[in-house]
mmCIF file of C-alpha atoms in Angstrom:
data_model
loop_
_atom_site.group_PDB
_atom_site.id
_atom_site.type_symbol
_atom_site.label_atom_id
_atom_site.label_comp_id
_atom_site.label_asym_id
_atom_site.label_seq_id
_atom_site.Cartn_x
_atom_site.Cartn_y
_atom_site.Cartn_z
ATOM 1 C CA MET Z 148 0.000 0.000 0.000
ATOM 2 C CA CYS Z 149 -0.649 2.249 -1.507
ATOM 3 C CA GLY Z 150 0.075 2.197 -5.224
ATOM 4 C CA ARG Z 151 -3.320 2.897 -6.766
ATOM 5 C CA TYR Z 152 -6.587 4.349 -5.557
ATOM 6 C CA ALA Z 153 -9.922 5.691 -6.755
ATOM 7 C CA SER Z 154 -10.998 9.299 -6.325
ATOM 8 C CA SER Z 155 -14.265 10.361 -7.933
ATOM 9 C CA ARG Z 156 -15.903 12.695 -5.396
ATOM 10 C CA ASP Z 157 -17.202 15.997 -6.651
ATOM 11 C CA PRO Z 158 -15.162 18.881 -5.191
ATOM 12 C CA GLY Z 159 -18.406 20.379 -3.910
ATOM 13 C CA ASP Z 160 -19.000 17.288 -1.794
ATOM 14 C CA LEU Z 161 -15.470 17.486 -0.395
ATOM 15 C CA VAL Z 162 -15.975 21.143 0.513
ATOM 16 C CA VAL Z 163 -18.918 20.056 2.661
ATOM 17 C CA GLU Z 164 -17.224 16.967 4.110
ATOM 18 C CA PHE Z 165 -14.119 18.869 5.221
ATOM 19 C CA GLU Z 166 -15.841 22.166 6.061
ATOM 20 C CA ILE Z 167 -13.946 24.312 3.561
ATOM 21 C CA ASP Z 168 -15.091 27.775 2.523
ATOM 22 C CA ALA Z 169 -15.928 27.864 -1.185
ATOM 23 C CA GLY Z 170 -13.463 30.729 -1.623
ATOM 24 C CA ASN Z 171 -10.611 28.496 -0.461
ATOM 25 C CA VAL Z 172 -10.789 26.054 -3.352
ATOM 26 C CA ARG Z 173 -7.814 26.331 -5.674
ATOM 27 C CA GLU Z 174 -8.721 26.890 -9.344
ATOM 28 C CA THR Z 175 -6.705 23.835 -10.426
ATOM 29 C CA VAL Z 176 -9.117 21.587 -8.494
ATOM 30 C CA GLN Z 177 -11.576 21.801 -11.390
ATOM 31 C CA GLU Z 178 -8.892 20.458 -13.733
ATOM 32 C CA VAL Z 179 -8.594 17.169 -11.832
ATOM 33 C CA GLU Z 180 -11.052 14.715 -13.321
ATOM 34 C CA ALA Z 181 -12.617 11.829 -11.444
ATOM 35 C CA SER Z 182 -10.315 8.823 -11.632
ATOM 36 C CA TYR Z 183 -10.817 5.184 -10.754
ATOM 37 C CA ASN Z 184 -7.159 4.385 -11.337
ATOM 38 C CA VAL Z 185 -5.104 7.094 -9.635
ATOM 39 C CA ALA Z 186 -1.420 6.256 -10.091
ATOM 40 C CA PRO Z 187 1.878 7.732 -8.836
ATOM 41 C CA THR Z 188 2.760 11.123 -10.418
ATOM 42 C CA ASP Z 189 -0.938 11.855 -11.089
ATOM 43 C CA PRO Z 190 -2.431 15.129 -9.838
ATOM 44 C CA VAL Z 191 -4.756 14.478 -6.887
ATOM 45 C CA LEU Z 192 -6.971 16.460 -4.541
ATOM 46 C CA ALA Z 193 -5.743 17.283 -1.040
ATOM 47 C CA VAL Z 194 -7.117 19.062 2.006
ATOM 48 C CA VAL Z 195 -4.507 21.272 3.686
ATOM 49 C CA GLU Z 196 -4.334 24.033 6.255
ATOM 50 C CA ARG Z 197 -2.034 27.025 5.825
ATOM 51 C CA LYS Z 198 -1.270 29.870 8.192
ATOM 52 C CA ASP Z 199 -3.129 33.056 7.385
ATOM 53 C CA ARG Z 200 -0.599 35.614 6.098
ATOM 54 C CA GLU Z 201 -2.543 38.483 7.627
ATOM 55 C CA LYS Z 202 -3.274 36.663 10.890
ATOM 56 C CA PRO Z 203 -0.359 34.284 11.597
ATOM 57 C CA ASP Z 204 -2.110 32.828 14.637
ATOM 58 C CA GLU Z 205 -4.981 31.580 12.466
ATOM 59 C CA VAL Z 206 -5.146 28.939 9.775
ATOM 60 C CA ILE Z 207 -7.090 28.595 6.539
ATOM 61 C CA ARG Z 208 -8.334 25.227 5.323
ATOM 62 C CA LYS Z 209 -8.080 24.729 1.578
ATOM 63 C CA LEU Z 210 -8.897 22.188 -1.112
ATOM 64 C CA THR Z 211 -5.970 22.089 -3.498
ATOM 65 C CA THR Z 212 -4.131 19.896 -5.989
ATOM 66 C CA VAL Z 213 -0.863 18.069 -5.442
ATOM 67 C CA LYS Z 214 1.158 15.557 -7.424
ATOM 68 C CA TRP Z 215 1.330 12.062 -5.928
ATOM 69 C CA GLY Z 216 4.951 11.264 -5.087
ATOM 70 C CA LEU Z 217 6.617 13.518 -2.541
ATOM 71 C CA VAL Z 218 9.561 15.687 -3.626
ATOM 72 C CA PRO Z 219 11.407 17.022 -0.542
ATOM 73 C CA SER Z 220 12.278 20.713 -0.614
ATOM 74 C CA TRP Z 221 15.995 19.816 -0.658
ATOM 75 C CA ALA Z 222 15.766 17.499 -3.683
ATOM 76 C CA LYS Z 223 17.893 18.456 -6.689
ATOM 77 C CA ASP Z 224 15.189 17.350 -9.122
ATOM 78 C CA THR Z 225 11.740 15.786 -9.098
ATOM 79 C CA SER Z 226 12.729 12.227 -10.031
ATOM 80 C CA ILE Z 227 12.748 11.136 -6.369
ATOM 81 C CA GLY Z 228 8.988 11.657 -6.175
ATOM 82 C CA SER Z 229 8.044 8.416 -7.931
ATOM 83 C CA ARG Z 230 9.815 6.487 -5.143
ATOM 84 C CA LEU Z 231 8.173 8.386 -2.282
ATOM 85 C CA ILE Z 232 4.490 7.641 -2.793
ATOM 86 C CA ASN Z 233 4.204 6.091 0.683
ATOM 87 C CA ALA Z 234 5.680 6.943 4.098
ATOM 88 C CA ARG Z 235 5.767 4.377 6.883
ATOM 89 C CA MET Z 236 4.228 5.460 10.176
ATOM 90 C CA GLU Z 237 7.006 3.678 12.044
ATOM 91 C CA THR Z 238 9.747 5.922 10.613
ATOM 92 C CA VAL Z 239 8.008 9.025 9.249
ATOM 93 C CA ALA Z 240 9.125 11.282 12.125
ATOM 94 C CA GLU Z 241 12.807 10.437 11.556
ATOM 95 C CA LYS Z 242 13.253 9.880 7.806
ATOM 96 C CA PRO Z 243 14.953 12.931 6.209
ATOM 97 C CA ALA Z 244 12.549 12.825 3.273
ATOM 98 C CA PHE Z 245 9.480 13.095 5.501
ATOM 99 C CA ARG Z 246 10.243 14.515 8.942
ATOM 100 C CA LYS Z 247 9.950 18.201 8.008
ATOM 101 C CA ALA Z 248 6.657 17.684 6.205
ATOM 102 C CA PHE Z 249 5.393 15.532 9.073
ATOM 103 C CA ALA Z 250 6.076 18.366 11.505
ATOM 104 C CA THR Z 251 4.352 21.149 9.576
ATOM 105 C CA ARG Z 252 2.785 20.025 6.279
ATOM 106 C CA ARG Z 253 0.197 17.347 6.843
ATOM 107 C CA CYS Z 254 -2.792 16.788 4.605
ATOM 108 C CA ILE Z 255 -5.772 14.559 3.985
ATOM 109 C CA LEU Z 256 -6.096 12.774 0.653
ATOM 110 C CA PRO Z 257 -9.774 11.980 -0.005
ATOM 111 C CA ALA Z 258 -10.458 8.687 -1.781
ATOM 112 C CA ASP Z 259 -13.289 6.311 -2.615
ATOM 113 C CA GLY Z 260 -11.008 3.386 -1.800
ATOM 114 C CA TYR Z 261 -7.697 1.845 -2.791
ATOM 115 C CA TYR Z 262 -6.413 -1.239 -4.589
ATOM 116 C CA GLU Z 263 -4.155 -4.032 -3.410
ATOM 117 C CA TRP Z 264 -2.875 -7.078 -5.259
ATOM 118 C CA TYR Z 265 -3.024 -10.581 -3.752
ATOM 119 C CA GLU Z 266 -0.680 -13.296 -4.986
ATOM 120 C CA THR Z 267 -2.714 -16.325 -6.073
ATOM 121 C CA GLU Z 268 -1.517 -19.877 -6.584
ATOM 122 C CA GLN Z 269 -2.021 -19.500 -10.320
ATOM 123 C CA LYS Z 270 1.177 -19.071 -12.341
ATOM 124 C CA LEU Z 271 1.842 -17.131 -15.516
ATOM 125 C CA LYS Z 272 5.279 -17.259 -17.098
ATOM 126 C CA GLY Z 273 6.586 -18.704 -13.854
ATOM 127 C CA LYS Z 274 5.253 -15.893 -11.669
ATOM 128 C CA PRO Z 275 2.215 -15.846 -9.370
ATOM 129 C CA VAL Z 276 -0.815 -14.146 -10.888
ATOM 130 C CA LYS Z 277 -1.849 -11.191 -8.749
ATOM 131 C CA GLN Z 278 -5.549 -10.639 -8.151
ATOM 132 C CA PRO Z 279 -6.488 -6.986 -7.508
ATOM 133 C CA TYR Z 280 -8.911 -6.128 -4.710
ATOM 134 C CA PHE Z 281 -10.781 -2.879 -4.143
ATOM 135 C CA ILE Z 282 -10.836 -1.850 -0.476
ATOM 136 C CA HIS Z 283 -13.276 0.859 0.558
ATOM 137 C CA PRO Z 284 -15.451 2.123 3.439
ATOM 138 C CA ALA Z 285 -18.339 -0.270 3.957
ATOM 139 C CA ASP Z 286 -20.717 2.667 4.499
ATOM 140 C CA GLY Z 287 -19.775 4.321 1.195
ATOM 141 C CA GLY Z 288 -18.234 7.327 2.914
ATOM 142 C CA VAL Z 289 -15.041 9.186 2.080
ATOM 143 C CA LEU Z 290 -11.756 7.439 2.855
ATOM 144 C CA ALA Z 291 -9.712 10.210 4.518
ATOM 145 C CA MET Z 292 -6.143 9.006 4.013
ATOM 146 C CA ALA Z 293 -3.457 10.654 6.115
ATOM 147 C CA GLY Z 294 -0.833 12.311 3.954
ATOM 148 C CA LEU Z 295 2.056 14.756 3.898
ATOM 149 C CA TYR Z 296 2.769 17.423 1.331
ATOM 150 C CA GLU Z 297 5.837 19.359 0.267
ATOM 151 C CA ILE Z 298 6.477 22.462 -1.814
ATOM 152 C CA TRP Z 299 9.492 22.267 -4.129
ATOM 153 C CA ARG Z 300 11.022 25.300 -5.815
ATOM 154 C CA ASP Z 301 11.476 24.830 -9.558
ATOM 155 C CA LYS Z 302 14.464 27.029 -10.291
ATOM 156 C CA THR Z 303 13.956 26.726 -14.039
ATOM 157 C CA VAL Z 304 11.167 29.264 -13.519
ATOM 158 C CA PRO Z 305 12.966 32.529 -12.648
ATOM 159 C CA ASP Z 306 9.958 34.335 -11.220
ATOM 160 C CA PRO Z 307 9.046 32.912 -7.775
ATOM 161 C CA GLU Z 308 5.710 34.742 -7.918
ATOM 162 C CA LYS Z 309 4.448 32.432 -10.654
ATOM 163 C CA ASP Z 310 2.467 29.361 -9.630
ATOM 164 C CA GLU Z 311 4.541 27.120 -11.873
ATOM 165 C CA ALA Z 312 7.663 28.031 -9.873
ATOM 166 C CA TRP Z 313 6.408 25.792 -7.063
ATOM 167 C CA LEU Z 314 5.602 22.098 -7.271
ATOM 168 C CA TRP Z 315 3.218 20.700 -4.651
ATOM 169 C CA THR Z 316 3.583 16.954 -4.027
ATOM 170 C CA CYS Z 317 2.286 14.410 -1.520
ATOM 171 C CA THR Z 318 2.723 10.980 0.024
ATOM 172 C CA VAL Z 319 0.333 8.560 1.774
ATOM 173 C CA LEU Z 320 1.111 7.354 5.301
ATOM 174 C CA THR Z 321 0.879 3.598 5.840
ATOM 175 C CA THR Z 322 0.821 1.144 8.733
ATOM 176 C CA THR Z 323 0.577 -2.589 9.343
ATOM 177 C CA ALA Z 324 -2.674 -3.934 7.946
ATOM 178 C CA THR Z 325 -5.395 -5.145 10.293
ATOM 179 C CA ASP Z 326 -6.013 -8.882 10.440
ATOM 180 C CA ASP Z 327 -9.000 -8.879 8.120
ATOM 181 C CA LEU Z 328 -7.089 -7.024 5.382
ATOM 182 C CA GLY Z 329 -3.625 -8.393 6.141
ATOM 183 C CA ARG Z 330 -4.404 -11.514 4.157
ATOM 184 C CA ILE Z 331 -4.434 -9.357 1.022
ATOM 185 C CA HIS Z 332 -1.465 -7.094 1.816
ATOM 186 C CA ASP Z 333 0.635 -6.420 4.889
ATOM 187 C CA ARG Z 334 0.332 -2.620 4.679
ATOM 188 C CA MET Z 335 -2.632 -0.242 4.581
ATOM 189 C CA PRO Z 336 -3.194 3.532 4.636
ATOM 190 C CA LEU Z 337 -3.569 5.383 7.899
ATOM 191 C CA LEU Z 338 -6.874 7.151 8.247
ATOM 192 C CA VAL Z 339 -7.891 10.412 9.872
ATOM 193 C CA GLU Z 340 -11.182 10.191 11.746
ATOM 194 C CA LYS Z 341 -13.553 13.120 11.263
ATOM 195 C CA GLU Z 342 -13.217 14.360 14.842
ATOM 196 C CA ARG Z 343 -9.437 14.529 14.329
ATOM 197 C CA TYR Z 344 -9.366 16.478 11.056
ATOM 198 C CA ASP Z 345 -8.646 19.760 12.854
ATOM 199 C CA ALA Z 346 -5.743 18.488 14.948
ATOM 200 C CA TRP Z 347 -4.090 16.569 12.098
ATOM 201 C CA LEU Z 348 -4.207 19.429 9.591
ATOM 202 C CA ASP Z 349 -3.187 22.218 12.007
ATOM 203 C CA PRO Z 350 0.354 23.336 11.004
ATOM 204 C CA ARG Z 351 0.833 24.892 14.463
ATOM 205 C CA LYS Z 352 0.984 21.408 16.010
ATOM 206 C CA SER Z 353 4.308 19.605 15.664
ATOM 207 C CA ASP Z 354 4.815 17.157 18.552
ATOM 208 C CA PRO Z 355 5.525 13.768 16.883
ATOM 209 C CA ASP Z 356 3.953 11.651 19.604
ATOM 210 C CA ASP Z 357 0.777 13.726 19.650
ATOM 211 C CA LEU Z 358 0.524 13.608 15.867
ATOM 212 C CA LEU Z 359 1.083 9.863 15.611
ATOM 213 C CA GLY Z 360 -1.566 9.387 18.280
ATOM 214 C CA LEU Z 361 -4.124 10.958 15.961
ATOM 215 C CA LEU Z 362 -3.767 8.283 13.312
ATOM 216 C CA VAL Z 363 -5.440 4.906 13.353
ATOM 217 C CA PRO Z 364 -5.847 1.946 11.027
ATOM 218 C CA ALA Z 365 -9.425 1.345 10.015
ATOM 219 C CA ALA Z 366 -11.495 -0.274 12.736
ATOM 220 C CA PRO Z 367 -12.392 -3.937 12.090
ATOM 221 C CA GLY Z 368 -15.380 -4.107 9.793
ATOM 222 C CA ARG Z 369 -15.155 -0.514 8.632
ATOM 223 C CA LEU Z 370 -13.517 -1.409 5.333
ATOM 224 C CA GLU Z 371 -14.620 -4.107 2.959
ATOM 225 C CA ALA Z 372 -12.677 -5.712 0.130
ATOM 226 C CA TYR Z 373 -13.712 -7.572 -2.997
ATOM 227 C CA PRO Z 374 -11.903 -8.769 -6.142
ATOM 228 C CA VAL Z 375 -12.029 -6.584 -9.238
ATOM 229 C CA SER Z 376 -10.863 -6.881 -12.820
ATOM 230 C CA LYS Z 377 -7.151 -7.117 -13.598
ATOM 231 C CA ALA Z 378 -7.785 -4.253 -16.011
ATOM 232 C CA VAL Z 379 -6.882 -1.914 -13.133
ATOM 233 C CA SER Z 380 -3.319 -3.253 -13.328
ATOM 234 C CA SER Z 381 -2.740 -1.075 -16.386
ATOM 235 C CA VAL Z 382 -2.631 2.701 -15.888
ATOM 236 C CA LYS Z 383 -4.073 3.021 -19.392
ATOM 237 C CA ASN Z 384 -7.440 1.810 -18.102
ATOM 238 C CA ASN Z 385 -9.897 4.001 -16.236
ATOM 239 C CA GLY Z 386 -13.605 4.235 -15.562
ATOM 240 C CA ARG Z 387 -16.113 3.205 -12.935
ATOM 241 C CA HIS Z 388 -16.124 -0.384 -14.194
ATOM 242 C CA LEU Z 389 -12.730 -0.836 -12.506
ATOM 243 C CA ILE Z 390 -14.368 -0.904 -9.069
ATOM 244 C CA ASP Z 391 -17.149 -3.293 -10.075
ATOM 245 C CA PRO Z 392 -16.941 -6.615 -8.189
ATOM 246 C CA LEU Z 393 -16.064 -9.663 -10.251
ATOM 247 C CA PRO Z 394 -18.998 -11.991 -10.966
ATOM 248 C CA LEU Z 395 -19.575 -14.767 -8.437
ATOM 249 C CA ASP Z 396 -18.026 -17.284 -10.846
ATOM 250 C CA GLY Z 397 -14.806 -15.209 -10.840
ATOM 251 C CA THR Z 398 -14.885 -14.564 -14.582
ATOM 252 C CA ASP Z 399 -12.694 -11.579 -15.451
ATOM 253 C CA PRO Z 400 -13.249 -9.995 -18.893
ATOM 254 C CA ALA Z 401 -9.708 -8.620 -18.740
ATOM 255 C CA ASP Z 402 -8.137 -12.086 -18.672
ATOM 256 C CA ALA Z 403 -8.487 -12.325 -22.412
ATOM 257 C CA LYS Z 404 -7.061 -8.859 -23.006
ATOM 258 C CA VAL Z 405 -4.349 -8.055 -20.491
ATOM 259 C CA VAL Z 406 -1.676 -9.791 -18.471
ATOM 260 C CA ALA Z 407 -1.734 -8.951 -14.786
ATOM 261 C CA ALA Z 408 0.983 -6.416 -14.062
ATOM 262 C CA ASP Z 409 3.477 -7.001 -11.309
ATOM 263 C CA VAL Z 410 2.673 -4.084 -9.014
ATOM 264 C CA GLN Z 411 5.672 -3.261 -6.836
ATOM 265 C CA ASP Z 412 5.129 -3.692 -3.121
ATOM 266 C CA ASP Z 413 5.662 -0.434 -1.264
ATOM 267 C CA ALA Z 414 7.525 -2.428 1.389
ATOM 268 C CA THR Z 415 10.443 -2.631 -1.040
ATOM 269 C CA LEU Z 416 10.637 1.136 -1.266
ATOM 270 C CA PHE Z 417 11.384 2.019 2.353
#
C-alpha cells in the first residue's frame, strides 16, 4: 500500500465533508477529473491548512491539488517523487525525506477506496498471478487518508511569484494492515477520523507523539474488500467499471485482453 486508488468525489462534496469555505478552493481543483485508477505522479486532490498571512495565529483550510509522489524541498530534481508515494508510520518522524513535512505540512487525501494485489496460486510465465482487490469504506463514505505534502522550488522558472515556480507533491502514510485485510497485503493507509481532522491538519501542532496518536488503522469491519478486474493493473485503463466486483463465478473480462501487471510492493521502497 498504496500504489493505486480511486478518487471520484465531486469537489463540492469534499468542501462540505471537510468544512472548507468555497473561496478556499484552488482553481486547479476543477482540472482534476474523477479517476478510478489514480497512479503515482498523477495530480490528486488534497485538504490542507495554511497559516493566514494576515493573521499568523490563524489557519485557513483549503482544497488544493498536489502531485502524488513527494519531492522534498531539498531534492535536486523531481525524479525522487516516484519512489516516495508512501511513508511508513514507524519511521516518518525520523526519515529525512518526511520529517519536516510531518512536523508542519500534513494533509488529507480523499479517496473512494484503494487497490491491493493478492498473490494467487495461479502461475503465468513462472510468476504468481496477482488478483487486484478494491478496499473501501463499507458505508460508502469518504476514505480520509493521512498524507504529507511538500512544496518544491522549480528554479527553471525565474519568477518565484508564478504558480509554476512551485511544485506541490504528496505521500500517503501507511501502517501494518489489520487482520482482516492483512491476508491481502501487509500494509494499509492510515486514516484520519472526522473528529481529528482539525488536529491533524493544524500546522501549528508539531509534537511527533501527539501527531502519531491521531492516526489509526481502520477499525475492524469498517472497510470491505472484494476482487475486481485485472484491467486496473494497467494505468491506461480508467472508468467506474474498474471498481465493479467480479462476478460470483470469478470470470474476469480482462483475462483475455491483459496480463496482470506485477505491481511493486511499497515495502520494497522504504
